[in-house]
JSON list of C-alpha atoms in Angstrom, two decimals:
[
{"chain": "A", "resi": 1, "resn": "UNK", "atom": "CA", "xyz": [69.98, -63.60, 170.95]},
{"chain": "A", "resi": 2, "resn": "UNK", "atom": "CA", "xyz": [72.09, -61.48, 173.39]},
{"chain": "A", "resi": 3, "resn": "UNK", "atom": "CA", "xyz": [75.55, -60.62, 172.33]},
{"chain": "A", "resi": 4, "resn": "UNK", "atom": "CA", "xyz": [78.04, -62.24, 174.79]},
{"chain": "A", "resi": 5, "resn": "UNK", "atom": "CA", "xyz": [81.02, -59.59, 175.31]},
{"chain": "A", "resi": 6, "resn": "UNK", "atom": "CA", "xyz": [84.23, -59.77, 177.54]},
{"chain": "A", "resi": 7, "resn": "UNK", "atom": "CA", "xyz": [84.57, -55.73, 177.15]},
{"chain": "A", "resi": 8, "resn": "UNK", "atom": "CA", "xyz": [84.85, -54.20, 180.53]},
{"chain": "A", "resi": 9, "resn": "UNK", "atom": "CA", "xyz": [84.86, -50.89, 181.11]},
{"chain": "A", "resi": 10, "resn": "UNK", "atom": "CA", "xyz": [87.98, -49.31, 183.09]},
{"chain": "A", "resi": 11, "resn": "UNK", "atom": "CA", "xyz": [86.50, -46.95, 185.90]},
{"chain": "A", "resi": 12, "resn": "UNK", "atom": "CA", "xyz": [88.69, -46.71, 188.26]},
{"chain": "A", "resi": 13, "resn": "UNK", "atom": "CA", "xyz": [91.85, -44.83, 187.95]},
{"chain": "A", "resi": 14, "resn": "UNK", "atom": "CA", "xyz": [94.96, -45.73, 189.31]},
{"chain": "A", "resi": 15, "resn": "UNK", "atom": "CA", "xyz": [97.87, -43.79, 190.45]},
{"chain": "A", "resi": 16, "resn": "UNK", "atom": "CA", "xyz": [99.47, -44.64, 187.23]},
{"chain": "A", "resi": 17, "resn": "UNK", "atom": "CA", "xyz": [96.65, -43.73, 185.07]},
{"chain": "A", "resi": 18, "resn": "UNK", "atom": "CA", "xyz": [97.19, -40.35, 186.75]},
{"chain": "A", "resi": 19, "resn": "UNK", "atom": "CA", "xyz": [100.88, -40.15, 186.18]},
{"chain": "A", "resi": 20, "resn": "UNK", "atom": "CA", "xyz": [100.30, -41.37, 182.73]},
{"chain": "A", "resi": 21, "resn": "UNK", "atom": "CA", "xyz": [97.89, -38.60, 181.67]},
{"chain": "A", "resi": 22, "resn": "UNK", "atom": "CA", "xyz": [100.58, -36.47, 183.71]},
{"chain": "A", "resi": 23, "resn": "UNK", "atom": "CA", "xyz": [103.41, -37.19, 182.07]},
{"chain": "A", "resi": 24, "resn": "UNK", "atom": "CA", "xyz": [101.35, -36.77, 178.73]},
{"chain": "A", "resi": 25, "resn": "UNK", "atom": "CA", "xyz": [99.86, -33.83, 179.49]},
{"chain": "A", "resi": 26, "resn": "UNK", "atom": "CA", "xyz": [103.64, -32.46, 180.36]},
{"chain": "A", "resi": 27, "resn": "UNK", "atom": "CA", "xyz": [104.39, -34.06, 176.56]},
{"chain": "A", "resi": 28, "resn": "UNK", "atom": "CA", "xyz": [102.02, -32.14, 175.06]},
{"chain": "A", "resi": 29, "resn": "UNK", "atom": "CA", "xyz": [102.56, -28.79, 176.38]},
{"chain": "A", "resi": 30, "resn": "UNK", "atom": "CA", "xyz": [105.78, -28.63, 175.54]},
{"chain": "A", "resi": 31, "resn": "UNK", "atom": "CA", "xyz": [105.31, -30.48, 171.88]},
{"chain": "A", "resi": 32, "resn": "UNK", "atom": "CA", "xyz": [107.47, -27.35, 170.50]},
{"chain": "A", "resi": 33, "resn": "UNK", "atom": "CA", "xyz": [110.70, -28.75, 172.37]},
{"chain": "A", "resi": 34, "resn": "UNK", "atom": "CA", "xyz": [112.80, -29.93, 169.55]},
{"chain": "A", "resi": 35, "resn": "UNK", "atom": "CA", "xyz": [114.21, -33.26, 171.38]},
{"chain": "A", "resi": 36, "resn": "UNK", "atom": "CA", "xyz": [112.54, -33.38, 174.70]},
{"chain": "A", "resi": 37, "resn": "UNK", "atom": "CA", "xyz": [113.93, -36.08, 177.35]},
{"chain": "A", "resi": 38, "resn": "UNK", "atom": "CA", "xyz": [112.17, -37.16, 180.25]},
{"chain": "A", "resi": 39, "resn": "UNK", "atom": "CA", "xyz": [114.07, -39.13, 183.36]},
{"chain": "A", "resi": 40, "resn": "UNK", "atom": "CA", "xyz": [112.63, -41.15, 186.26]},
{"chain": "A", "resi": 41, "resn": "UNK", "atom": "CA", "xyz": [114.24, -38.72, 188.36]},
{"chain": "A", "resi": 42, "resn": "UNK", "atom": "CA", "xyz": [112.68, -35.49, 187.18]},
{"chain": "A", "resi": 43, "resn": "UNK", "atom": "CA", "xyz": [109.44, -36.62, 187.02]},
{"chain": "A", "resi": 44, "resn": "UNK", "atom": "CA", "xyz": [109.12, -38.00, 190.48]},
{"chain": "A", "resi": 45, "resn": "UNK", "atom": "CA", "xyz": [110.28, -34.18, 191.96]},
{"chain": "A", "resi": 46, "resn": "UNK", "atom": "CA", "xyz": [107.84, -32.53, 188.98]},
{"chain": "A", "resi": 47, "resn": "UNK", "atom": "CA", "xyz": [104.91, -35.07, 190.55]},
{"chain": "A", "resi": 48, "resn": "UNK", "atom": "CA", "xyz": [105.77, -35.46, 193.85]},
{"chain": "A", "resi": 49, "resn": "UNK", "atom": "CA", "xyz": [104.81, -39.56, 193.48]},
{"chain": "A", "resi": 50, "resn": "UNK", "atom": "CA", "xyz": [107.60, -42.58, 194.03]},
{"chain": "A", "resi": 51, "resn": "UNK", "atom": "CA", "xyz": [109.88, -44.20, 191.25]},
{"chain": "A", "resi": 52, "resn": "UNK", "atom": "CA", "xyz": [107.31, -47.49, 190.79]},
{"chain": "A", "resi": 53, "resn": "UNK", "atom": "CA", "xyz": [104.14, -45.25, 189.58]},
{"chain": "A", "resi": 54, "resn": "UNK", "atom": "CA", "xyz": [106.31, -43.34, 187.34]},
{"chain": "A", "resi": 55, "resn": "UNK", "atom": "CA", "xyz": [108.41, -45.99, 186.00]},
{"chain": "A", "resi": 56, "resn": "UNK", "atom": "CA", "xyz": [104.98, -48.30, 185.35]},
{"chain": "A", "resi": 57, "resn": "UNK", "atom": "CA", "xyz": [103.41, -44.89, 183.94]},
{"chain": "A", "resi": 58, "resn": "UNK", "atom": "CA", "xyz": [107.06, -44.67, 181.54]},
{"chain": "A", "resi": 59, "resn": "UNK", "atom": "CA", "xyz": [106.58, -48.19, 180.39]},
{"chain": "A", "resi": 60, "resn": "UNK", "atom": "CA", "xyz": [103.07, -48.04, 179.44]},
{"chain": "A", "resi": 61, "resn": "UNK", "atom": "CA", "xyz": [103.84, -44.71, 177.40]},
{"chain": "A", "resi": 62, "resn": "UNK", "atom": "CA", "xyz": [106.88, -46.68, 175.34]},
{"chain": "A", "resi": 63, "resn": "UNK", "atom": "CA", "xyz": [103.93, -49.45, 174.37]},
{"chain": "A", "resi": 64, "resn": "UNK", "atom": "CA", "xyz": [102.09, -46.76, 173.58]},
{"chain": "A", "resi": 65, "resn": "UNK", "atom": "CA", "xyz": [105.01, -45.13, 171.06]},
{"chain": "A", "resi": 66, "resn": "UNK", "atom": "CA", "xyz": [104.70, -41.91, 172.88]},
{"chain": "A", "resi": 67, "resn": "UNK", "atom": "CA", "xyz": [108.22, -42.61, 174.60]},
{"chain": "A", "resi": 68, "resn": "UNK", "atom": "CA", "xyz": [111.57, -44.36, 173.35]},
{"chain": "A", "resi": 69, "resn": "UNK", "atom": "CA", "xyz": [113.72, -45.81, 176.50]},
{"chain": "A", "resi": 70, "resn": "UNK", "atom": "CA", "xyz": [117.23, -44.65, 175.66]},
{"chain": "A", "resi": 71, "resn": "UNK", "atom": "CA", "xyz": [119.55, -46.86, 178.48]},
{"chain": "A", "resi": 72, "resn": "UNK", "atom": "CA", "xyz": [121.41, -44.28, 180.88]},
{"chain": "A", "resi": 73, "resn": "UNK", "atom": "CA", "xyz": [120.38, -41.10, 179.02]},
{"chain": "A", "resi": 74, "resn": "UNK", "atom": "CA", "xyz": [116.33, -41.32, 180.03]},
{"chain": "A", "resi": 75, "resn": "UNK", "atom": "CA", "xyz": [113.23, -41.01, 177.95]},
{"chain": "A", "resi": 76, "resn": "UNK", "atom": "CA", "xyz": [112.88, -39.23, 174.46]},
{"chain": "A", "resi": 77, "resn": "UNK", "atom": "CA", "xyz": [109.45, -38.16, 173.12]},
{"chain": "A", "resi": 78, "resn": "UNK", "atom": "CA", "xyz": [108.32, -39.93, 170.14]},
{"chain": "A", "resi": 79, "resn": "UNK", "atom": "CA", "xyz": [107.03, -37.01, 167.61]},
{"chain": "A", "resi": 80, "resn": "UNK", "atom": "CA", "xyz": [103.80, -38.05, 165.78]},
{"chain": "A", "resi": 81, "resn": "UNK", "atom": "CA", "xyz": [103.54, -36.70, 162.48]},
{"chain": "A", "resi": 82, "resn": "UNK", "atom": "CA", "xyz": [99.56, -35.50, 160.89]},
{"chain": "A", "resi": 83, "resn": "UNK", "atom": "CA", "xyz": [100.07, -39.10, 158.50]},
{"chain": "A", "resi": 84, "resn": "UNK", "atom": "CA", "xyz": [100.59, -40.94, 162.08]},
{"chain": "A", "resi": 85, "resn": "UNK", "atom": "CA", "xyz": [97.28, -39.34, 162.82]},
{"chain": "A", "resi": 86, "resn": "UNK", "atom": "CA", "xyz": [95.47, -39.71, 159.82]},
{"chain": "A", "resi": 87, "resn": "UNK", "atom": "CA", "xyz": [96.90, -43.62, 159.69]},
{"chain": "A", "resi": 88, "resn": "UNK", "atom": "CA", "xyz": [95.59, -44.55, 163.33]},
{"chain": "A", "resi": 89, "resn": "UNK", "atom": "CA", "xyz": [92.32, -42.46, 161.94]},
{"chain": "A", "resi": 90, "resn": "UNK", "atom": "CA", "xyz": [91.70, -44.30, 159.17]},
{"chain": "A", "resi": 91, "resn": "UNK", "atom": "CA", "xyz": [92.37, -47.93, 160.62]},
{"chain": "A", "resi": 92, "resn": "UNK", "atom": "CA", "xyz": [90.11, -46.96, 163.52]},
{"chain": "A", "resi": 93, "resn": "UNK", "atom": "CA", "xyz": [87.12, -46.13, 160.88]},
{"chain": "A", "resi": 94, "resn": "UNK", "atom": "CA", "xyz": [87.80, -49.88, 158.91]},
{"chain": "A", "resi": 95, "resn": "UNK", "atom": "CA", "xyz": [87.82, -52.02, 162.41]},
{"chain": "A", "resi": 96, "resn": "UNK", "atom": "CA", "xyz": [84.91, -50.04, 164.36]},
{"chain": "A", "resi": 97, "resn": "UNK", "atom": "CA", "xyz": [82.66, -50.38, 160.89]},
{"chain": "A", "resi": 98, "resn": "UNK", "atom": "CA", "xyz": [83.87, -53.97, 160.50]},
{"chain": "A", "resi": 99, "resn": "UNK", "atom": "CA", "xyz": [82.40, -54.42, 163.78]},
{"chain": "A", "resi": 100, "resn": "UNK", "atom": "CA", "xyz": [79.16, -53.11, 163.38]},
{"chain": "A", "resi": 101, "resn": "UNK", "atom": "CA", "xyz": [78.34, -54.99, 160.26]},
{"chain": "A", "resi": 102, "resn": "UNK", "atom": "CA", "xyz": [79.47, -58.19, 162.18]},
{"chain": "A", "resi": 103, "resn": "UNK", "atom": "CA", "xyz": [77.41, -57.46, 165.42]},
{"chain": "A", "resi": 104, "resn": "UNK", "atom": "CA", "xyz": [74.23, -55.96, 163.87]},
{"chain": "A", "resi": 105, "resn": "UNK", "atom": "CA", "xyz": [71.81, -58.39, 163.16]},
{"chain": "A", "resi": 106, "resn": "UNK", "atom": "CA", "xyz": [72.78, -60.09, 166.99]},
{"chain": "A", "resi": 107, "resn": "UNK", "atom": "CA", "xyz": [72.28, -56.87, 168.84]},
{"chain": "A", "resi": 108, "resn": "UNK", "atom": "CA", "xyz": [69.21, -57.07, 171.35]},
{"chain": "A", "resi": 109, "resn": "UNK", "atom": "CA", "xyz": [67.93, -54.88, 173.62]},
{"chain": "A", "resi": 110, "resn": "UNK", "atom": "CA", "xyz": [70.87, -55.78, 176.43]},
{"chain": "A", "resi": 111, "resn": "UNK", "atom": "CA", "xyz": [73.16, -54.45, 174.27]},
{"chain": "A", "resi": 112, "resn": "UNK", "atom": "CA", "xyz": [71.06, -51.48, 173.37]},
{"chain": "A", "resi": 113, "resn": "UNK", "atom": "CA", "xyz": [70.56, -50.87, 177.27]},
{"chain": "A", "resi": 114, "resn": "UNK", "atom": "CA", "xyz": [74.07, -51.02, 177.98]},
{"chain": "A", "resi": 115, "resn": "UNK", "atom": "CA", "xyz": [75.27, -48.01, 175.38]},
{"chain": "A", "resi": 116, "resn": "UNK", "atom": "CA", "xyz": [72.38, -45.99, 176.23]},
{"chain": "A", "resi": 117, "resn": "UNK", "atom": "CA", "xyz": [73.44, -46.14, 180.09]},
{"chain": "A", "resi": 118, "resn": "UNK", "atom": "CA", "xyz": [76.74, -45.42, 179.06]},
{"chain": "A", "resi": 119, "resn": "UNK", "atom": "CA", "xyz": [75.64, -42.39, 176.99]},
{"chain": "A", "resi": 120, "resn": "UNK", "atom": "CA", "xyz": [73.11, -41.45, 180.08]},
{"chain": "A", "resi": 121, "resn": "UNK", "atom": "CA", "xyz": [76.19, -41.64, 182.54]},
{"chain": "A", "resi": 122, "resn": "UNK", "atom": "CA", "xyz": [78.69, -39.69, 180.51]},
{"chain": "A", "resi": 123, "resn": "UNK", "atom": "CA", "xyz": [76.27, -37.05, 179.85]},
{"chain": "A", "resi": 124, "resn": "UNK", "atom": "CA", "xyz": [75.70, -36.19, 183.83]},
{"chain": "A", "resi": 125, "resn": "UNK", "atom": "CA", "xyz": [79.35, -35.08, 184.09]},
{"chain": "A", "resi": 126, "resn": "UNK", "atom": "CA", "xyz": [80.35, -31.28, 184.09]},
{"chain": "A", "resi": 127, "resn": "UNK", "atom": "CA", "xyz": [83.22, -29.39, 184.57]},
{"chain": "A", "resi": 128, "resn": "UNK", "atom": "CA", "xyz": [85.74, -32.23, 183.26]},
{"chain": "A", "resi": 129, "resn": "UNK", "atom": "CA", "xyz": [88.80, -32.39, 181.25]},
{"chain": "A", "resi": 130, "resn": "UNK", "atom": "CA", "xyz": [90.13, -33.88, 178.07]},
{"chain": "A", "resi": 131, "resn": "UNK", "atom": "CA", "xyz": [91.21, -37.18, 179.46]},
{"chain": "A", "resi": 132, "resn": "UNK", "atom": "CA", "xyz": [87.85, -37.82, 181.11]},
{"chain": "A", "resi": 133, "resn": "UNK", "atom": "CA", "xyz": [85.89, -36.90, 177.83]},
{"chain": "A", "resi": 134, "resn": "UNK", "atom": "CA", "xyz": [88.39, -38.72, 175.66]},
{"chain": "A", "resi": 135, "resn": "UNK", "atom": "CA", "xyz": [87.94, -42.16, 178.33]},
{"chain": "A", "resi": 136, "resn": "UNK", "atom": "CA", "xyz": [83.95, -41.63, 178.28]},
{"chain": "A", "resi": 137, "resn": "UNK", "atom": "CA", "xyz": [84.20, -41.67, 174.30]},
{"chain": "A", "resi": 138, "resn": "UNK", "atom": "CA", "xyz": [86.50, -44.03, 174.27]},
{"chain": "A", "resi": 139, "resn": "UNK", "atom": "CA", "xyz": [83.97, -46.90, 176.25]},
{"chain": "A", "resi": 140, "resn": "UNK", "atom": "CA", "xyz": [81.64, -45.96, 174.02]},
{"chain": "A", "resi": 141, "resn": "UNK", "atom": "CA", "xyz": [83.46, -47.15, 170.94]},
{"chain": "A", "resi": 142, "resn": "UNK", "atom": "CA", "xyz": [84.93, -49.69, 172.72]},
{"chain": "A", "resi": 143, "resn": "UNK", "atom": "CA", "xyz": [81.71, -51.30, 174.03]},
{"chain": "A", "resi": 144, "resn": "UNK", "atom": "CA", "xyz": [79.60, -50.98, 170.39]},
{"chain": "A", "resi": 145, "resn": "UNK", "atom": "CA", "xyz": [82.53, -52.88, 168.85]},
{"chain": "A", "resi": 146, "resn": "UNK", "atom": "CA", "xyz": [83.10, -55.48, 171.55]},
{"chain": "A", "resi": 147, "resn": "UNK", "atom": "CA", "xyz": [79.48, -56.93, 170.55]},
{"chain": "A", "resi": 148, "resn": "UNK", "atom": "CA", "xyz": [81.41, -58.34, 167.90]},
{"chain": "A", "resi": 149, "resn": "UNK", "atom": "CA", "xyz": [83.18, -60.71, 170.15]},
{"chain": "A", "resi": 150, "resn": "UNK", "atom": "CA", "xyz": [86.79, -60.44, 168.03]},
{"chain": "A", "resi": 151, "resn": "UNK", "atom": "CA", "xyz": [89.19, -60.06, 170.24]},
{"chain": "A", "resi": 152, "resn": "UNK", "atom": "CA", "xyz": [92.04, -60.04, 167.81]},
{"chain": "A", "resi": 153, "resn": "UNK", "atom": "CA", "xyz": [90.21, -56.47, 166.13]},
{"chain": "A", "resi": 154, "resn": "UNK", "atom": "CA", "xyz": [89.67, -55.22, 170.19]},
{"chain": "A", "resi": 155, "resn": "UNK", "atom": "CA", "xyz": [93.32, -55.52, 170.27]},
{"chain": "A", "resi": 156, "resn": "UNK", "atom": "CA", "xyz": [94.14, -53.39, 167.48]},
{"chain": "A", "resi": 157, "resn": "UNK", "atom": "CA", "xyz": [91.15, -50.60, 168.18]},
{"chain": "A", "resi": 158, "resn": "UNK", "atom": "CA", "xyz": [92.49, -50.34, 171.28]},
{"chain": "A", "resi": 159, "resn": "UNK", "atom": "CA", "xyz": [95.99, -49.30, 170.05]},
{"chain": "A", "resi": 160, "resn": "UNK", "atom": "CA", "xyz": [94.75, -46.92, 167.81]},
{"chain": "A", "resi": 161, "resn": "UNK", "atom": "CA", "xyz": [92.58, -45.44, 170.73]},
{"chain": "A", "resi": 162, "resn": "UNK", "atom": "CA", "xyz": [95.86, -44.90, 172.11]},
{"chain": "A", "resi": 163, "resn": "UNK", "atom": "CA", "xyz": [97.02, -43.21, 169.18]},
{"chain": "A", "resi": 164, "resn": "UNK", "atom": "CA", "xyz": [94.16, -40.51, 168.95]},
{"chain": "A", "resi": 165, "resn": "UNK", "atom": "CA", "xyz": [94.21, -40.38, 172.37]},
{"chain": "A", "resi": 166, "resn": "UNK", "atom": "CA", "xyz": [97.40, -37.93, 172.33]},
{"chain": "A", "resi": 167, "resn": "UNK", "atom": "CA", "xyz": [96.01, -36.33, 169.02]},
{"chain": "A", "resi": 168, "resn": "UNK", "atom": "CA", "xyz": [92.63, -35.51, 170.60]},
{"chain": "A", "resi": 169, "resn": "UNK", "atom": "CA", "xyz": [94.78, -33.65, 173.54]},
{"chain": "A", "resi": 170, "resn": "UNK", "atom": "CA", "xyz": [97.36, -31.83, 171.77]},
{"chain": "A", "resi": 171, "resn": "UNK", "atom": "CA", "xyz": [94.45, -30.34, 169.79]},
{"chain": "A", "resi": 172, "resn": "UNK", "atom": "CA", "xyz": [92.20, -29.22, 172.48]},
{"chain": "A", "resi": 173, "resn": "UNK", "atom": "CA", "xyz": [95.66, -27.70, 173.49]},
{"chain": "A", "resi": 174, "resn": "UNK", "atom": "CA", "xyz": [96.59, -25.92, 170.52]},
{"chain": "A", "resi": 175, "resn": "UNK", "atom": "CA", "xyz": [93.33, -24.13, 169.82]},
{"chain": "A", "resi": 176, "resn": "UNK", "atom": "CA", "xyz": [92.51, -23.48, 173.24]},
{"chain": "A", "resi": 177, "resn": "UNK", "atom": "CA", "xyz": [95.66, -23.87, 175.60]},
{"chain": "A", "resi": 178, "resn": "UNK", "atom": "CA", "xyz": [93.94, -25.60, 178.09]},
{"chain": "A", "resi": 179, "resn": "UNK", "atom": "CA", "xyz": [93.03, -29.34, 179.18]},
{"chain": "A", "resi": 180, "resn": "UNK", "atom": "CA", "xyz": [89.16, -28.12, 180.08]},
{"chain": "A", "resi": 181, "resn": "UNK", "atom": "CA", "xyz": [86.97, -30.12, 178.03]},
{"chain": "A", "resi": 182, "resn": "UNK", "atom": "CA", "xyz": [83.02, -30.88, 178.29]},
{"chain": "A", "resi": 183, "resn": "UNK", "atom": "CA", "xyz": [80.80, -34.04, 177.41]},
{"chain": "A", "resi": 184, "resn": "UNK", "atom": "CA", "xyz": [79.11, -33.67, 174.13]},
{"chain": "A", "resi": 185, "resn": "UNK", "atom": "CA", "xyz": [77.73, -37.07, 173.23]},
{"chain": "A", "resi": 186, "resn": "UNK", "atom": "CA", "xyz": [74.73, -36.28, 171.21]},
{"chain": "A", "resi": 187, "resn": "UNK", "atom": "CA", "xyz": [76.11, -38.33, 168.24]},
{"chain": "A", "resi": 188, "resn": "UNK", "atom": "CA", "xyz": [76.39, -41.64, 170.30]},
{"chain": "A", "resi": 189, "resn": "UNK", "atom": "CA", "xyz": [72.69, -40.92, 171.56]},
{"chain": "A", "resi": 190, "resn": "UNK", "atom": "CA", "xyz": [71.76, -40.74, 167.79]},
{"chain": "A", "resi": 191, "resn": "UNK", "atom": "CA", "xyz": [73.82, -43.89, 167.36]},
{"chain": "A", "resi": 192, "resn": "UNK", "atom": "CA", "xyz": [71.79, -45.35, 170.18]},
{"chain": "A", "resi": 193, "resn": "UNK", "atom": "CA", "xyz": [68.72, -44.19, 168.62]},
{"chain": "A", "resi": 194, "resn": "UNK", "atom": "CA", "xyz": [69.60, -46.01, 165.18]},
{"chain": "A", "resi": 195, "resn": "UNK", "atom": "CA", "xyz": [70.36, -48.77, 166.54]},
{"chain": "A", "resi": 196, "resn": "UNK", "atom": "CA", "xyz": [67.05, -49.22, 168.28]},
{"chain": "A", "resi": 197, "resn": "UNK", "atom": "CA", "xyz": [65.48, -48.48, 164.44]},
{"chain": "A", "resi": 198, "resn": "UNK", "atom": "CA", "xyz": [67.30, -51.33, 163.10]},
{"chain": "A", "resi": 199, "resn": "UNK", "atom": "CA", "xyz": [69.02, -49.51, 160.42]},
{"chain": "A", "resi": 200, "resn": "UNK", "atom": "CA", "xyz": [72.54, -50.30, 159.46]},
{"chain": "A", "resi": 201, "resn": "UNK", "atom": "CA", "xyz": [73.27, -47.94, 157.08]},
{"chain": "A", "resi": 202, "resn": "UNK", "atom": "CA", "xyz": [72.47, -44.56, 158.53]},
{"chain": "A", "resi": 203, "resn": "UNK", "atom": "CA", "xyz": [74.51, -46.25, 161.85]},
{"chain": "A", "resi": 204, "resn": "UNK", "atom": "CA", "xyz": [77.29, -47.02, 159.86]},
{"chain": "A", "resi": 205, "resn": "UNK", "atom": "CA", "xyz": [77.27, -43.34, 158.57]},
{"chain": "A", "resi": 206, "resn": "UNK", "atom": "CA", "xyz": [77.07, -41.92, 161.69]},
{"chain": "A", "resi": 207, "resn": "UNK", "atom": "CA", "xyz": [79.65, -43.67, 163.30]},
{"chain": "A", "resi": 208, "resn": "UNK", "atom": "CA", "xyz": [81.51, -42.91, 159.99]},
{"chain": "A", "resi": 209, "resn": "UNK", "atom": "CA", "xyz": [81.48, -39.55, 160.88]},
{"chain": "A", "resi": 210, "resn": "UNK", "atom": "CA", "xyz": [81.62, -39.61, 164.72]},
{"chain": "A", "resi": 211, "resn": "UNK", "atom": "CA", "xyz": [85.38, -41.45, 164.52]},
{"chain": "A", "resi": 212, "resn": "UNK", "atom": "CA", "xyz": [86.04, -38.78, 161.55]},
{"chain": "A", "resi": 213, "resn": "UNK", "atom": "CA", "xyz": [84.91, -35.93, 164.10]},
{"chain": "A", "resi": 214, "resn": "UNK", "atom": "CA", "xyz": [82.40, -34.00, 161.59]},
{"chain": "A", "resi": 215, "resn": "UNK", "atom": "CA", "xyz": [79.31, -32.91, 162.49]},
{"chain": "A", "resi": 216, "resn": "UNK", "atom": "CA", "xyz": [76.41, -34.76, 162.55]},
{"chain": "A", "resi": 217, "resn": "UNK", "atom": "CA", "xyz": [72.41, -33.93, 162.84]},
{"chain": "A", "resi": 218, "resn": "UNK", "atom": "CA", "xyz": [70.09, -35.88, 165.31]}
]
């Protein structure tokens, strides 16, 4: 029996994604800045966008933890600590293997068609950057556990998404001072491939490692 899922995959970016990734970009270049504010009114002349895309963009970024809204004095950058990482790591690993084991045994092959055109899609790209890569990986995670239909655990994945989601850039930045990035999703193809073999164990392992960011073999 087919999995029934409500996951849908965001495609199309707004002008506030883009000032979001912006703005976090701008936060993670200058991570050395010992107390780094950010106002509505410098970041409109820095983007050259209006106040409503920036303040949406400012809001989302306080949800997020990245920013604390400090009334009449602006915006100051939330630092994240290696524990916040290895925290949002960690609880990432429980929920997306949690799903797994609950989805597994009522995966068919719509499921299975869906990830592998995901994977297929992602794969075509070239000459992309981190945000891209990082949204690509994201829907793939996002999709495999969403064939668990719990909406309470999509909730909480999805906030530690957000988490890694700055961690994932500010390391591509720090080792290679640049937001380039390329698609490497040979590991979800092997995922894919597992999947189709029915076996849980060497899936769970592999998506194990995948969310832990280790190397895997085919």
């Amino acid at each position: 029996m087919d999995v029934m899922t409500e996951f849908m995959p965001t495609r199309q970016v707004s002008l506030t994604d883009r000032v979001h990734d912006q703005i976090l970009e701008l936060i993670i270049k200058n991570a050395s800045e010992e107390e780094m504010v950010l106002t509505e009114k410098k970041l409109m002349e820095l983007l050259g966008v209006s106040k409503a895309p920036v303040r949406e963009a400012l809001i989302k970024l306080c949800s997020e933890d990245v920013l604390i809204n400090i009334p009449r004095f602006g915006y100051r950058v939330v630092r994240m600590t290696e524990k916040d990482a290895r925290d949002a790591k960690r609880m990432r690993s429980l929920l997306e293997l949690e799903a797994l084991r609950t989805s597994f045994s009522k995966l068919g092959d719509a499921e299975l068609k869906q990830l592998k055109e995901q994977v297929k899609k992602a794969a075509a790209k070239q000459n992309t950057d981190v945000w891209e890569v990082w949204e690509d990986n994201e829907e793939f995670h996002l999709l495999l556990a969403s064939f668990s239909g719990n909406k309470v655990l999509m909730k909480l994945l999805r906030d530690c998404m957000g988490i890694l989601k700055r961690t994932y850039a500010q390391q591509r930045w720090n080792s290679w001072s640049s937001m380039d990035d390329s698609v490497d999703n040979s590991v979800h193809a092997t995922i894919c491939r597992h999947l189709e073999e029915r076996n849980l164990e060497s899936t769970l392992e592999l998506l194990r490692k995948d969310i832990e960011g280790c190397e895997t073999e085919g």
